[in-house]
Coordinates of C-alpha atoms in Angstrom, one line a residue:
X1011 CA -37.1 -23.7 16.2
X1012 CA -34.8 -20.7 14.7
X1013 CA -31.3 -20.9 14.1
X1014 CA -29.2 -18.3 16.0
X1015 CA -25.9 -17.1 14.1
X1016 CA -22.8 -17.6 16.0
X1017 CA -21.6 -13.9 15.7
X1018 CA -24.9 -13.0 18.2
X1019 CA -25.3 -16.1 19.8
X1020 CA -21.6 -14.8 21.2
X1021 CA -21.7 -11.8 21.3
X1022 CA -19.7 -10.8 24.8
X1023 CA -22.2 -10.0 27.3
X1024 CA -20.0 -8.0 29.6
X1025 CA -16.1 -6.7 29.3
X1026 CA -15.1 -10.4 31.0
X1027 CA -16.0 -11.9 28.0
X1028 CA -15.0 -9.5 25.6
X1029 CA -11.9 -10.5 23.2
X1030 CA -8.8 -8.6 22.0
X1031 CA -9.9 -5.5 23.3
X1032 CA -8.2 -5.8 26.5
X1033 CA -7.1 -1.8 26.7
X1034 CA -10.3 -0.3 25.9
X1035 CA -12.1 -2.5 28.7
X1036 CA -9.4 -1.7 31.2
X1037 CA -9.7 1.8 30.5
X1038 CA -13.7 2.0 30.9
X1039 CA -13.5 -0.3 33.7
X1040 CA -11.6 1.8 35.9
X1041 CA -13.6 5.1 34.5
X1042 CA -17.0 3.2 35.6
X1043 CA -15.2 2.2 39.1
X1044 CA -13.6 5.3 39.9
X1045 CA -16.7 7.2 38.9
X1046 CA -15.0 9.4 36.2
X1047 CA -17.6 9.3 33.4
X1048 CA -16.8 11.1 30.3
X1049 CA -19.8 12.7 28.6
X1050 CA -18.7 11.5 25.3
X1051 CA -16.8 8.4 23.6
X1052 CA -16.2 7.8 20.6
X1053 CA -14.8 4.0 19.3
X1054 CA -12.8 3.4 16.3
X1055 CA -12.0 0.2 14.6
X1056 CA -12.4 -1.6 11.0
X1057 CA -15.5 -3.9 11.0
X1058 CA -16.6 -7.0 13.5
X1059 CA -13.9 -5.8 16.3
X1060 CA -16.6 -5.0 18.9
X1061 CA -17.9 -1.0 18.7
X1062 CA -21.3 -1.4 19.0
X1063 CA -20.9 -4.5 21.3
X1064 CA -18.7 -2.0 23.8
X1065 CA -21.1 1.0 23.3
X1066 CA -23.9 -1.6 24.9
X1067 CA -21.5 -3.4 27.8
X1068 CA -21.3 0.7 28.4
X1069 CA -24.8 1.2 28.2
X1070 CA -25.1 -1.6 31.1
X1071 CA -22.5 -0.7 33.2
X1072 CA -23.9 2.8 33.9
X1073 CA -27.6 1.3 34.1
X1074 CA -27.3 -1.8 35.8
X1075 CA -29.3 -2.4 39.0
X1076 CA -28.2 -5.2 40.6
X1077 CA -29.4 -8.6 41.1
X1078 CA -31.2 -7.1 44.5
X1079 CA -31.7 -4.2 42.3
X1080 CA -30.1 -1.6 44.4
X1081 CA -26.9 -1.8 42.3
X1082 CA -25.6 1.6 41.3
X1083 CA -22.5 2.0 38.4
X1084 CA -20.1 0.0 38.1
X1085 CA -18.0 -2.2 35.7
X1086 CA -19.4 -5.8 35.9
X1087 CA -22.6 -5.8 35.1
X1088 CA -25.1 -8.2 36.6
X1089 CA -26.5 -9.6 32.7
X1090 CA -30.0 -10.1 35.3
X1091 CA -32.0 -6.9 35.8
X1092 CA -34.1 -5.7 33.7
X1093 CA -31.6 -3.0 32.5
X1094 CA -29.2 -5.5 31.4
X1095 CA -31.9 -8.1 30.1
X1096 CA -33.8 -5.1 28.0
X1097 CA -30.4 -3.9 26.1
X1098 CA -29.2 -7.6 25.3
X1099 CA -32.5 -7.2 24.2
X1100 CA -32.8 -4.3 22.0
X1101 CA -35.9 -2.8 23.6
X1102 CA -34.3 -0.3 27.0
X1103 CA -36.2 2.8 26.1
X1104 CA -33.3 4.7 27.8
X1105 CA -30.6 3.6 25.1
X1106 CA -31.0 4.1 21.4
X1107 CA -29.1 3.5 18.8
X1108 CA -29.1 5.7 15.6
X1109 CA -27.4 4.3 12.2
X1110 CA -25.8 7.0 10.3
X1111 CA -26.1 5.8 7.0
X1112 CA -29.7 5.8 6.9
X1113 CA -30.1 8.6 9.1
X1114 CA -27.8 11.1 8.4
X1115 CA -29.7 14.4 8.1
X1116 CA -30.4 17.5 9.9
X1117 CA -33.9 16.3 10.4
X1118 CA -32.7 13.0 12.6
X1119 CA -30.3 15.0 14.5
X1120 CA -32.8 17.7 15.7
X1121 CA -35.5 14.8 16.7
X1122 CA -32.3 13.2 18.8
X1123 CA -31.6 16.9 20.1
X1124 CA -35.6 16.9 20.8
X1125 CA -35.5 14.0 22.5
X1126 CA -32.4 14.7 25.2
X1127 CA -34.4 17.3 27.0
X1128 CA -36.2 14.5 29.0
X1129 CA -34.6 13.0 31.2
X1130 CA -34.2 9.1 31.2
X1131 CA -38.1 7.2 31.7
X1132 CA -36.6 3.8 33.0
X1133 CA -32.9 4.1 33.4
X1134 CA -29.9 5.7 35.5
X1135 CA -28.3 7.3 32.4
X1136 CA -29.7 8.3 28.8
X1137 CA -27.1 6.8 26.1
X1138 CA -27.7 8.0 22.6
X1139 CA -25.1 5.4 20.5
X1140 CA -24.4 7.1 16.5
X1141 CA -23.0 4.0 14.2
X1142 CA -20.7 4.9 11.4
X1143 CA -21.1 8.3 12.9
X1144 CA -18.5 9.5 9.2
X1145 CA -21.4 9.3 7.4
X1146 CA -23.2 12.2 9.0
X1147 CA -23.9 15.6 7.0
X1148 CA -21.7 18.9 7.5
X1149 CA -24.9 20.7 8.5
X1150 CA -25.7 17.7 11.3
X1151 CA -22.3 17.3 12.5
X1152 CA -22.3 21.4 13.3
X1153 CA -26.3 20.9 14.7
X1154 CA -25.0 18.7 17.3
X1155 CA -22.2 20.3 18.4
X1156 CA -23.2 21.6 21.1
X1157 CA -25.1 19.3 23.0
X1158 CA -22.2 16.9 22.5
X1159 CA -20.0 19.2 24.2
X1160 CA -22.7 20.2 27.5
X1161 CA -24.9 17.7 27.6
X1162 CA -27.4 17.0 30.6
X1163 CA -25.9 15.1 33.3
X1164 CA -28.4 12.3 32.5
X1165 CA -27.1 11.7 29.2
X1166 CA -24.4 9.9 26.9
X1167 CA -23.0 10.4 23.7
X1168 CA -21.6 7.0 21.9
X1169 CA -20.0 7.6 18.4
X1170 CA -18.8 4.3 16.7
X1171 CA -16.8 4.5 13.1
X1172 CA -14.8 2.9 10.9
X1173 CA -13.2 6.3 9.1
X1174 CA -12.1 8.1 11.8
X1175 CA -10.7 10.3 9.5
X1176 CA -13.8 11.5 7.8
X1177 CA -15.2 12.9 11.0
X1178 CA -15.0 16.8 11.4
X1179 CA -11.9 17.9 14.3
X1180 CA -14.5 19.5 16.1
X1181 CA -16.4 16.3 17.1
X1182 CA -12.8 14.3 17.3
X1183 CA -12.1 17.3 20.1
X1184 CA -15.3 16.8 22.4
X1185 CA -14.9 13.0 22.4
X1186 CA -13.0 10.7 24.4
X1187 CA -11.5 8.3 21.5
X1188 CA -10.9 4.5 21.4
X1189 CA -9.2 2.8 18.6
X1190 CA -10.4 -1.0 18.9
X1191 CA -7.9 -2.9 17.7
X1192 CA -8.2 -5.9 14.6
X1193 CA -7.6 -9.1 16.2
X1194 CA -4.7 -11.3 16.0
X1195 CA -4.9 -14.7 14.5
X1196 CA -3.9 -16.7 17.8
X1197 CA -6.5 -14.6 19.4
X1198 CA -9.4 -15.8 16.3
X1199 CA -8.2 -19.4 16.7
X1200 CA -8.6 -19.4 20.5
X1201 CA -11.8 -18.0 20.6
X1202 CA -12.8 -20.0 17.7
X1203 CA -12.0 -22.9 19.5
X1204 CA -14.0 -22.2 22.5
X1205 CA -17.2 -21.5 20.9
X1206 CA -16.3 -24.9 18.6
X1207 CA -16.2 -26.9 21.9
X1208 CA -19.2 -25.3 23.3
X1209 CA -21.4 -26.2 20.0
X1210 CA -19.8 -29.5 20.3
X1211 CA -18.3 -29.3 16.6
X1212 CA -15.4 -31.1 16.5
X1213 CA -12.8 -28.8 14.6
X1214 CA -9.0 -29.5 13.1
X1215 CA -6.6 -26.8 14.3
X1216 CA -5.4 -26.8 10.2
X1217 CA -9.0 -25.1 10.0
X1218 CA -9.2 -23.3 12.9
X1219 CA -6.2 -21.6 11.3
X1220 CA -7.4 -21.3 7.8
X1221 CA -11.0 -19.2 9.5
X1222 CA -9.0 -17.6 11.4
X1223 CA -6.6 -16.1 8.7
X1224 CA -9.6 -15.3 6.1
X1225 CA -11.3 -13.4 9.1
X1226 CA -8.7 -11.0 9.0
X1227 CA -9.3 -9.5 12.2
X1228 CA -12.9 -9.3 12.1
X1229 CA -14.1 -11.5 14.8
X1230 CA -17.7 -11.3 13.1
X1231 CA -16.3 -12.1 10.1
X1232 CA -14.9 -15.1 12.2
X1233 CA -17.6 -16.9 13.2
X1234 CA -19.9 -16.2 10.5
X1235 CA -17.2 -18.1 8.2
X1236 CA -17.5 -20.7 10.7
X1237 CA -21.0 -20.7 10.4
X1238 CA -20.4 -21.4 6.6
X1239 CA -17.6 -23.6 7.2
X1240 CA -20.0 -26.2 9.6
X1241 CA -22.9 -26.2 6.7
X1242 CA -20.7 -27.1 4.1
X1243 CA -18.7 -29.9 6.3
X1244 CA -21.7 -31.3 7.2
X1245 CA -21.5 -30.2 10.8
X1246 CA -17.6 -31.2 11.1
X1247 CA -14.3 -29.0 10.2
X1248 CA -11.9 -30.2 8.8
X1249 CA -9.0 -28.9 6.8
X1250 CA -9.2 -29.7 3.4
X1251 CA -13.0 -29.1 3.2
X1252 CA -12.6 -25.4 4.6
X1253 CA -9.7 -25.0 2.8
X1254 CA -12.1 -26.1 -0.7
X1255 CA -15.1 -23.8 0.9
X1256 CA -12.0 -20.4 0.8
X1257 CA -10.5 -21.6 -2.2
X1258 CA -7.3 -21.4 -0.1
X1259 CA -3.9 -22.2 -1.9
X1260 CA -2.0 -25.1 0.4
X1261 CA 1.1 -24.1 1.5
X1262 CA 2.8 -27.0 0.2
X1263 CA 2.2 -24.9 -3.2
X1264 CA 4.5 -22.1 -1.8
X1265 CA 6.7 -24.1 -0.1
X1266 CA 7.4 -25.6 -3.4
X1267 CA 7.6 -22.8 -5.5
X1268 CA 10.3 -20.9 -2.8
X1269 CA 12.6 -24.2 -3.5
X1270 CA 12.2 -23.4 -7.2
X1271 CA 13.3 -20.0 -6.6
X1272 CA 16.4 -21.2 -4.3
X1273 CA 17.4 -23.5 -7.0
X1274 CA 16.8 -21.2 -9.9
X1275 CA 14.9 -23.8 -11.0
X1276 CA 12.7 -22.5 -14.0
X1277 CA 11.5 -25.4 -14.8
X1278 CA 9.5 -26.7 -12.0
X1279 CA 8.4 -23.2 -10.7
X1280 CA 6.5 -23.1 -14.6
X1281 CA 5.6 -26.7 -13.7
X1282 CA 4.1 -25.7 -10.2
X1283 CA 2.3 -22.7 -11.9
X1284 CA 0.7 -24.4 -14.3
X1285 CA -0.4 -27.1 -11.4
X1286 CA -2.2 -24.5 -9.8
X1287 CA -3.8 -23.5 -13.3
X1288 CA -5.4 -27.0 -12.9
X1289 CA -6.5 -27.1 -9.8
X1290 CA -8.4 -23.4 -10.4
X1291 CA -6.2 -21.7 -7.2
X1292 CA -6.2 -18.5 -7.4
X1293 CA -3.1 -16.4 -8.2
X1294 CA -3.9 -14.5 -5.3
X1295 CA -4.0 -16.7 -3.2
X1296 CA -1.2 -18.1 -4.3
X1297 CA 1.1 -14.7 -3.7
X1298 CA -0.4 -14.2 -0.6
X1299 CA 0.7 -17.7 1.1
X1300 CA 3.7 -16.7 -0.7
X1301 CA 4.2 -13.4 1.0
X1302 CA 3.5 -15.2 4.6
X1303 CA 5.6 -18.1 3.8
X1304 CA 8.3 -15.5 2.9
X1305 CA 7.4 -13.4 6.4
X1306 CA 7.8 -16.4 8.6
X1307 CA 11.1 -17.4 6.8
X1308 CA 12.3 -13.6 7.3
X1309 CA 12.0 -13.8 10.8
X1310 CA 13.7 -17.2 11.2
X1311 CA 16.5 -15.7 9.5
X1312 CA 16.7 -12.5 11.8
X1313 CA 15.9 -14.2 15.4
X1314 CA 16.3 -18.6 14.2
X1315 CA 14.0 -19.1 17.9
X1316 CA 11.6 -16.9 17.3
X1317 CA 8.7 -19.2 15.3
X1318 CA 6.2 -21.2 17.2
X1319 CA 8.3 -24.4 17.1
X1320 CA 4.3 -26.0 18.0
X1321 CA 3.3 -24.9 14.0
X1322 CA 3.6 -27.6 11.9
X1323 CA 4.1 -24.7 9.3
X1324 CA 7.4 -23.1 11.5
X1325 CA 9.7 -26.5 9.9
X1326 CA 8.9 -25.1 6.3
X1327 CA 10.2 -21.7 6.8
X1328 CA 13.0 -22.8 8.9
X1329 CA 14.6 -25.0 6.5
X1330 CA 13.8 -22.3 3.1
X1331 CA 15.1 -19.7 5.8
X1332 CA 18.6 -21.3 5.5
X1333 CA 18.4 -21.7 0.9
X1334 CA 18.0 -17.7 0.4
X1335 CA 20.0 -15.5 1.6
X1336 CA 18.3 -13.0 3.8
X1337 CA 18.1 -10.0 1.4
X1338 CA 16.9 -12.4 -1.2
X1339 CA 14.2 -13.4 0.6
X1340 CA 12.7 -9.7 1.6
X1341 CA 13.4 -9.2 -2.5
X1342 CA 11.0 -11.7 -3.0
X1343 CA 8.5 -10.8 -0.1
X1344 CA 8.5 -6.7 -1.5
X1345 CA 7.5 -8.5 -5.2
X1346 CA 5.3 -10.9 -3.6
X1347 CA 3.1 -7.6 -2.7
X1348 CA 3.5 -5.7 -5.0
X1349 CA 2.7 -8.7 -7.6
X1350 CA -1.2 -9.0 -6.2
X1351 CA -1.8 -5.2 -7.2
X1352 CA -0.7 -6.4 -11.0
X1353 CA -2.6 -9.3 -11.0
X1354 CA -4.9 -7.5 -12.5
X1355 CA -3.6 -4.9 -15.0
X1356 CA -2.6 -8.6 -16.2
X1357 CA -4.4 -9.9 -19.2
X1358 CA -5.3 -12.9 -17.7
X1359 CA -4.7 -14.0 -14.2
X1360 CA -2.5 -16.8 -14.7
X1361 CA -0.1 -15.1 -16.8
X1362 CA 0.7 -12.0 -14.6
X1363 CA 1.3 -15.0 -11.7
X1364 CA 3.8 -16.6 -13.9
X1365 CA 5.6 -13.7 -14.6
X1366 CA 5.7 -12.6 -10.7
X1367 CA 7.4 -15.7 -10.6
X1368 CA 9.9 -15.3 -13.1
X1369 CA 10.9 -11.3 -12.1
X1370 CA 11.6 -13.4 -8.5
X1371 CA 13.4 -15.7 -10.5
X1372 CA 15.7 -13.0 -12.2
X1373 CA 16.4 -11.7 -9.6
X1374 CA 17.1 -15.1 -7.3
X1375 CA 20.2 -17.5 -7.5
X1376 CA 21.8 -18.6 -10.1
X1377 CA 20.6 -22.2 -11.1
X1378 CA 24.3 -23.0 -10.7
X1379 CA 28.3 -22.1 -10.4
X1380 CA 28.7 -18.9 -12.5
X1381 CA 31.7 -19.3 -14.9
X1382 CA 33.8 -16.6 -15.7
X1383 CA 34.0 -15.5 -19.1
X1384 CA 37.4 -15.1 -20.9
X1385 CA 38.4 -11.3 -21.0
X1386 CA 37.4 -9.1 -23.8
X1387 CA 38.7 -6.0 -24.3
X1388 CA 37.2 -3.2 -25.5
X1389 CA 39.0 0.6 -25.8
X1390 CA 36.4 3.6 -24.8
X1391 CA 38.4 7.3 -25.6
X1392 CA 37.9 9.5 -23.1
X1393 CA 37.2 12.3 -26.2
X1394 CA 35.9 9.9 -28.6
X1395 CA 34.7 12.3 -31.4
X1396 CA 38.5 14.4 -31.1
X1397 CA 39.9 11.2 -31.9
X1398 CA 38.1 9.6 -34.3
X1399 CA 38.2 12.9 -36.5
X1400 CA 42.1 12.9 -35.9
X1401 CA 42.6 9.6 -37.1
X1402 CA 40.1 10.2 -39.9
X1403 CA 42.5 13.3 -41.2
X1404 CA 45.4 10.7 -41.3
X1405 CA 46.7 9.6 -44.3
X1406 CA 47.5 6.0 -44.3
X1407 CA 51.6 5.0 -44.8
X1408 CA 53.0 5.6 -47.8
X1409 CA 54.5 1.6 -47.6
X1410 CA 51.6 0.3 -47.0
X1411 CA 49.1 -0.5 -49.9
X1412 CA 46.5 -2.0 -47.6
X1413 CA 45.9 -0.5 -43.8
X1414 CA 48.2 -3.2 -41.4
X1415 CA 46.8 -6.0 -39.8
X1416 CA 47.1 -6.4 -36.3
X1417 CA 47.8 -9.0 -34.2
X1418 CA 46.1 -10.8 -31.8
X1419 CA 47.4 -11.6 -28.2
X1420 CA 48.3 -14.8 -28.2
X1421 CA 46.0 -17.5 -27.0
X1422 CA 45.8 -18.0 -22.5
X1423 CA 46.7 -21.1 -21.2
X1424 CA 43.5 -22.7 -20.3
X1425 CA 43.0 -22.1 -16.5
X1426 CA 41.1 -23.7 -13.1
X1427 CA 37.9 -22.3 -12.9
X1428 CA 38.1 -19.9 -9.4
X1429 CA 35.5 -20.9 -6.4
X1430 CA 32.1 -19.9 -6.7
X1431 CA 32.2 -16.6 -3.9
X1432 CA 35.0 -15.6 -6.4
X1433 CA 32.5 -13.1 -8.2
X1434 CA 29.9 -13.3 -5.3
X1435 CA 27.3 -10.0 -5.1
X1436 CA 29.6 -8.2 -2.9
X1437 CA 31.8 -7.3 -5.4
X1438 CA 31.6 -3.5 -6.7
X1439 CA 31.6 -3.6 -9.9
X1440 CA 31.7 -6.9 -12.8
X1441 CA 31.7 -6.1 -16.7
X1442 CA 33.4 -6.4 -19.5
X1443 CA 37.1 -5.2 -19.5
X1444 CA 37.3 -2.2 -20.7
X1445 CA 39.7 0.5 -19.9
X1446 CA 38.9 4.6 -20.9
X1447 CA 41.8 6.5 -22.5
X1448 CA 42.2 9.9 -22.2
X1449 CA 44.0 11.7 -24.4
X1450 CA 45.7 15.4 -24.6
X1451 CA 43.8 17.2 -27.8
X1452 CA 47.0 16.4 -30.8
X1453 CA 48.2 19.8 -32.2
X1454 CA 47.2 21.8 -35.2
X1455 CA 48.9 20.7 -38.3
X1456 CA 49.4 23.4 -40.9
X1457 CA 49.1 21.8 -43.8
X1458 CA 47.5 17.9 -44.1
X1459 CA 50.4 17.2 -46.6
X1460 CA 52.8 17.6 -43.7
X1461 CA 50.4 15.4 -41.1
X1462 CA 52.7 12.9 -39.8
X1463 CA 52.2 9.3 -40.4
X1464 CA 51.0 7.2 -37.7
X1465 CA 53.6 5.1 -36.4
X1466 CA 53.4 1.0 -37.3
X1467 CA 52.4 -1.3 -34.9
X1468 CA 55.2 -3.0 -34.5
X1469 CA 57.6 0.5 -34.6
X1470 CA 55.7 1.0 -30.5
X1471 CA 58.7 0.7 -28.6
X1472 CA 58.4 1.8 -25.2
X1473 CA 56.1 -0.6 -23.3
X1474 CA 52.5 0.8 -21.7
X1475 CA 52.3 -0.1 -18.2
X1476 CA 49.1 -1.3 -16.3
X1477 CA 47.8 1.0 -14.2
X1478 CA 48.5 0.0 -10.5
X1479 CA 45.9 -2.1 -8.2
X1480 CA 45.7 -2.1 -4.8
X1481 CA 47.8 -4.9 -3.1
X1482 CA 46.5 -8.3 -2.0
X1483 CA 44.4 -9.2 0.8
X1484 CA 47.3 -10.7 3.1
X1485 CA 47.0 -14.5 3.2
X1486 CA 49.0 -17.9 4.5
X1487 CA 48.6 -20.9 2.7
X1488 CA 48.4 -23.7 4.9
X1489 CA 47.1 -27.0 4.5
X1490 CA 44.7 -27.4 7.1
X1491 CA 42.9 -23.9 4.6
X1492 CA 43.3 -26.1 1.6
X1493 CA 41.3 -29.1 2.9
X1494 CA 38.6 -26.3 4.9
X1495 CA 38.7 -24.2 1.5
X1496 CA 38.2 -27.5 -0.6
X1497 CA 34.8 -28.2 2.0
X1498 CA 33.2 -24.9 1.7
X1499 CA 33.6 -25.0 -1.8
X1500 CA 31.4 -28.2 -1.8
X1501 CA 29.1 -27.5 0.5
X1502 CA 28.2 -24.3 -1.4
X1503 CA 28.1 -26.0 -4.6
X1504 CA 25.7 -28.5 -2.5
X1505 CA 23.1 -25.8 -1.2
X1506 CA 23.8 -26.9 2.1
X1507 CA 25.1 -23.3 3.6
X1508 CA 23.8 -20.5 2.7
X1509 CA 23.3 -16.6 4.5
X1510 CA 24.9 -16.6 7.2
X1511 CA 26.3 -19.7 7.6
X1512 CA 27.9 -19.1 4.9
X1513 CA 29.6 -15.8 5.8
X1514 CA 30.2 -18.1 9.0
X1515 CA 32.2 -20.6 6.5
X1516 CA 33.8 -18.8 4.4
X1517 CA 35.7 -15.9 6.5
X1518 CA 36.6 -18.9 8.9
X1519 CA 39.6 -20.2 8.8
X1520 CA 40.7 -24.2 10.0
X1521 CA 43.7 -23.8 12.8
X1522 CA 42.7 -28.2 14.2
X1523 CA 41.3 -31.0 12.9
X1524 CA 40.9 -33.7 15.7
X1525 CA 40.6 -37.2 13.6
X1526 CA 41.1 -39.8 16.5
X1527 CA 38.5 -37.9 18.4
X1528 CA 34.9 -39.5 18.3
X1529 CA 33.4 -37.3 16.8
X1530 CA 35.2 -35.7 15.0
X1531 CA 36.6 -32.2 16.5
X1532 CA 37.1 -29.3 14.2
X1533 CA 38.0 -25.9 15.3
X1534 CA 37.4 -22.6 13.0
X1535 CA 38.6 -19.6 14.3
X1536 CA 36.8 -16.2 12.5
X1537 CA 37.2 -12.6 14.1
X1538 CA 33.4 -11.6 13.6
X1539 CA 31.4 -11.7 16.7
X1540 CA 28.0 -11.3 14.9
X1541 CA 29.3 -14.2 13.3
X1542 CA 29.9 -16.2 15.7
X1543 CA 26.1 -17.1 17.1
X1544 CA 25.9 -20.9 18.2
X1545 CA 22.8 -20.9 15.9
X1546 CA 25.1 -20.0 12.8
X1547 CA 27.7 -22.9 13.9
X1548 CA 25.3 -25.8 14.3
X1549 CA 23.6 -25.1 11.3
X1550 CA 27.2 -25.4 9.9
X1551 CA 28.7 -28.2 12.1
X1552 CA 25.1 -30.2 10.6
X1553 CA 26.2 -29.6 6.7
X1554 CA 29.8 -30.7 7.6
X1555 CA 28.7 -34.1 9.4
X1556 CA 26.3 -35.1 6.4
X1557 CA 29.2 -33.7 3.8
X1558 CA 31.9 -35.9 5.7
X1559 CA 29.1 -39.1 6.5
X1560 CA 30.3 -38.9 10.7
X1561 CA 29.4 -37.4 13.5
X1562 CA 31.7 -34.0 13.7
X1563 CA 32.3 -31.6 17.1
X1564 CA 32.6 -28.3 15.6
X1565 CA 33.7 -25.5 17.7
X1566 CA 34.1 -21.5 17.1
X1567 CA 36.6 -19.8 18.8
X1568 CA 37.3 -15.5 18.6
X1569 CA 40.9 -14.7 16.7
X1570 CA 42.3 -13.3 13.9
X1571 CA 42.9 -14.5 10.8
X1572 CA 44.9 -15.4 8.1
X1573 CA 44.0 -18.2 5.8
X1574 CA 40.1 -18.6 5.1
X1575 CA 38.6 -19.0 1.9
X1576 CA 37.6 -15.2 1.5
X1577 CA 40.9 -14.7 1.7
X1578 CA 41.8 -16.9 -0.9
X1579 CA 39.0 -15.5 -2.8
X1580 CA 40.2 -11.8 -2.2
X1581 CA 43.4 -12.6 -3.9
X1582 CA 42.6 -14.7 -6.7
X1583 CA 39.8 -11.3 -7.7
X1584 CA 43.1 -9.2 -7.7
X1585 CA 44.9 -12.1 -9.1
X1586 CA 42.9 -11.8 -12.0
X1587 CA 42.1 -8.7 -11.9
X1588 CA 45.6 -7.5 -12.1
X1589 CA 46.0 -9.6 -15.1
X1590 CA 43.4 -7.9 -16.7
X1591 CA 45.2 -4.8 -16.6
X1592 CA 47.7 -6.1 -18.1
X1593 CA 45.7 -7.8 -21.7
X1594 CA 44.8 -3.9 -21.6
X1595 CA 48.6 -2.8 -21.5
X1596 CA 49.5 -5.3 -23.9
X1597 CA 46.9 -4.9 -26.4
X1598 CA 48.5 -3.0 -29.7
X1599 CA 45.6 -1.2 -30.6
X1600 CA 45.9 0.4 -27.2
X1601 CA 49.3 0.7 -27.4
X1602 CA 48.6 2.6 -30.8
X1603 CA 46.0 4.7 -29.2
X1604 CA 48.4 5.7 -26.8
X1605 CA 51.5 6.5 -28.6
X1606 CA 49.4 8.9 -31.5
X1607 CA 48.1 10.5 -28.6
X1608 CA 50.1 12.8 -26.3
X1609 CA 49.3 12.7 -22.9
X1610 CA 46.5 9.2 -23.1
X1611 CA 46.8 7.2 -20.2
X1612 CA 44.6 3.9 -18.6
X1613 CA 42.7 5.5 -15.9
X1614 CA 43.4 3.9 -13.1
X1615 CA 40.4 1.9 -12.2
X1616 CA 38.0 1.8 -15.4
X1617 CA 39.7 -2.2 -16.0
X1618 CA 37.1 -4.6 -14.8
X1619 CA 37.4 -8.4 -15.7
X1620 CA 34.2 -11.1 -16.8

């Protein structure tokens, strides 16, 4: 007995069993019920979404005579009359399918037009279905136009194509167009589950998810791959077997890669990449799995409760979503997508994957708290060539046989390291301390012999004032603020909070700690309404309880703030900025330059601490 593949065995026979194209079913059913029948239909969509199937169901609906042989046009063909059975068996004489990929010339279209002149032989309507219609030649389209625009009453045209943009506009204007959509993952999974249940084949949910993902929106592909998987698994569908057959990358590999990126652990990242190569898993599949995981993470960050809790893979996405900022998640997602196109350009697939991962690592969060380097002085002149020329023309002082030694600034006392959010990404610019010195051109000397000698550094009496910075933000230090700031710093260094939860912590002021309550009662006050989300509060409460080792009840209320970690960090940044400006102003070289050039000054805003 010959075996009938699943894609043919479970091809829908009526509109009620058609899956995933409800918008087409509704429009055609209403048109058939109301008798508003168009003379030409165009079905578009990717392969395997049901274009030919809809055409056959439409032909049955037009020619069905019912169980008693007395029926008319209906949206629910019976499936048992001669017309329905013959169309299903592809032997109905008044239904003709033409493959335009192999019958694309004008001779075939002329033959079709000649057949159109004759009335139906056994049916109510003649239905001409032209598959892959975009492959017809221009002459063929032009020859068909007149008949397509004004066919006989008994003739209906159905055109199907995967590339409607290649169709002539004159043809599109004569057809009623329906766009059949690719199937969703959930739709494919549910249909595969029903088919396998009818076939009495056991299947794991993970295996169905992998098959639905591999089908990429095509129901025919999903059933064909399922046929292959059943044969591969010996009559059963196990997730491990389907994964081996497809060469798909396990989600756990993607999770470990994202974990390494969030921790800034380059060694773990490369070790996981080497493990993927040892298992023979593809780099493209790895990036696809990472992209899907990052997409779920982005959804969890934007709408915390949007992911399906019944999906086993959602828990990992929710956990990882708290470890990366939203902008970093978006950046990693874009890199994963574009990285697939770069694999073909790499020397080999593995090295291409490694470079994509290293690029993510370079743009990811740092491995630890960033340390602020001591301020270094760099002097730049706005008219640097002119200043250099003036200095070259100036003779050395007569009282000194060697150039004067410029004393170095006294060493600075060691200071405690600032909290990690002082150098947060929202700083406008971070670089080496620099001062742009603008100066007016010196007066031209009458003779080089009378050029004035540059004054000695020690002889510069006039002090140089640093440019004025903006005022420090209002901040009133409180004991509760000291404790809250220390706890927030510890949570951030441990990686317990990130993204908007981190923002809630550093923008909040601790106004009450009730040690006598059980659980401990902490009350925070924050101005921004968007940070007072219950989801953000719950995540911060969990991190705080884990840090303190005791249950905590965290309350977040609205109100003005005066002592928050963010305000303290702003004040610290401003203090260090002013200190850097003063270092530049007190530098002997800067003072020499400013005394040497009339009108020279330190440009406000040009000094940046590092």
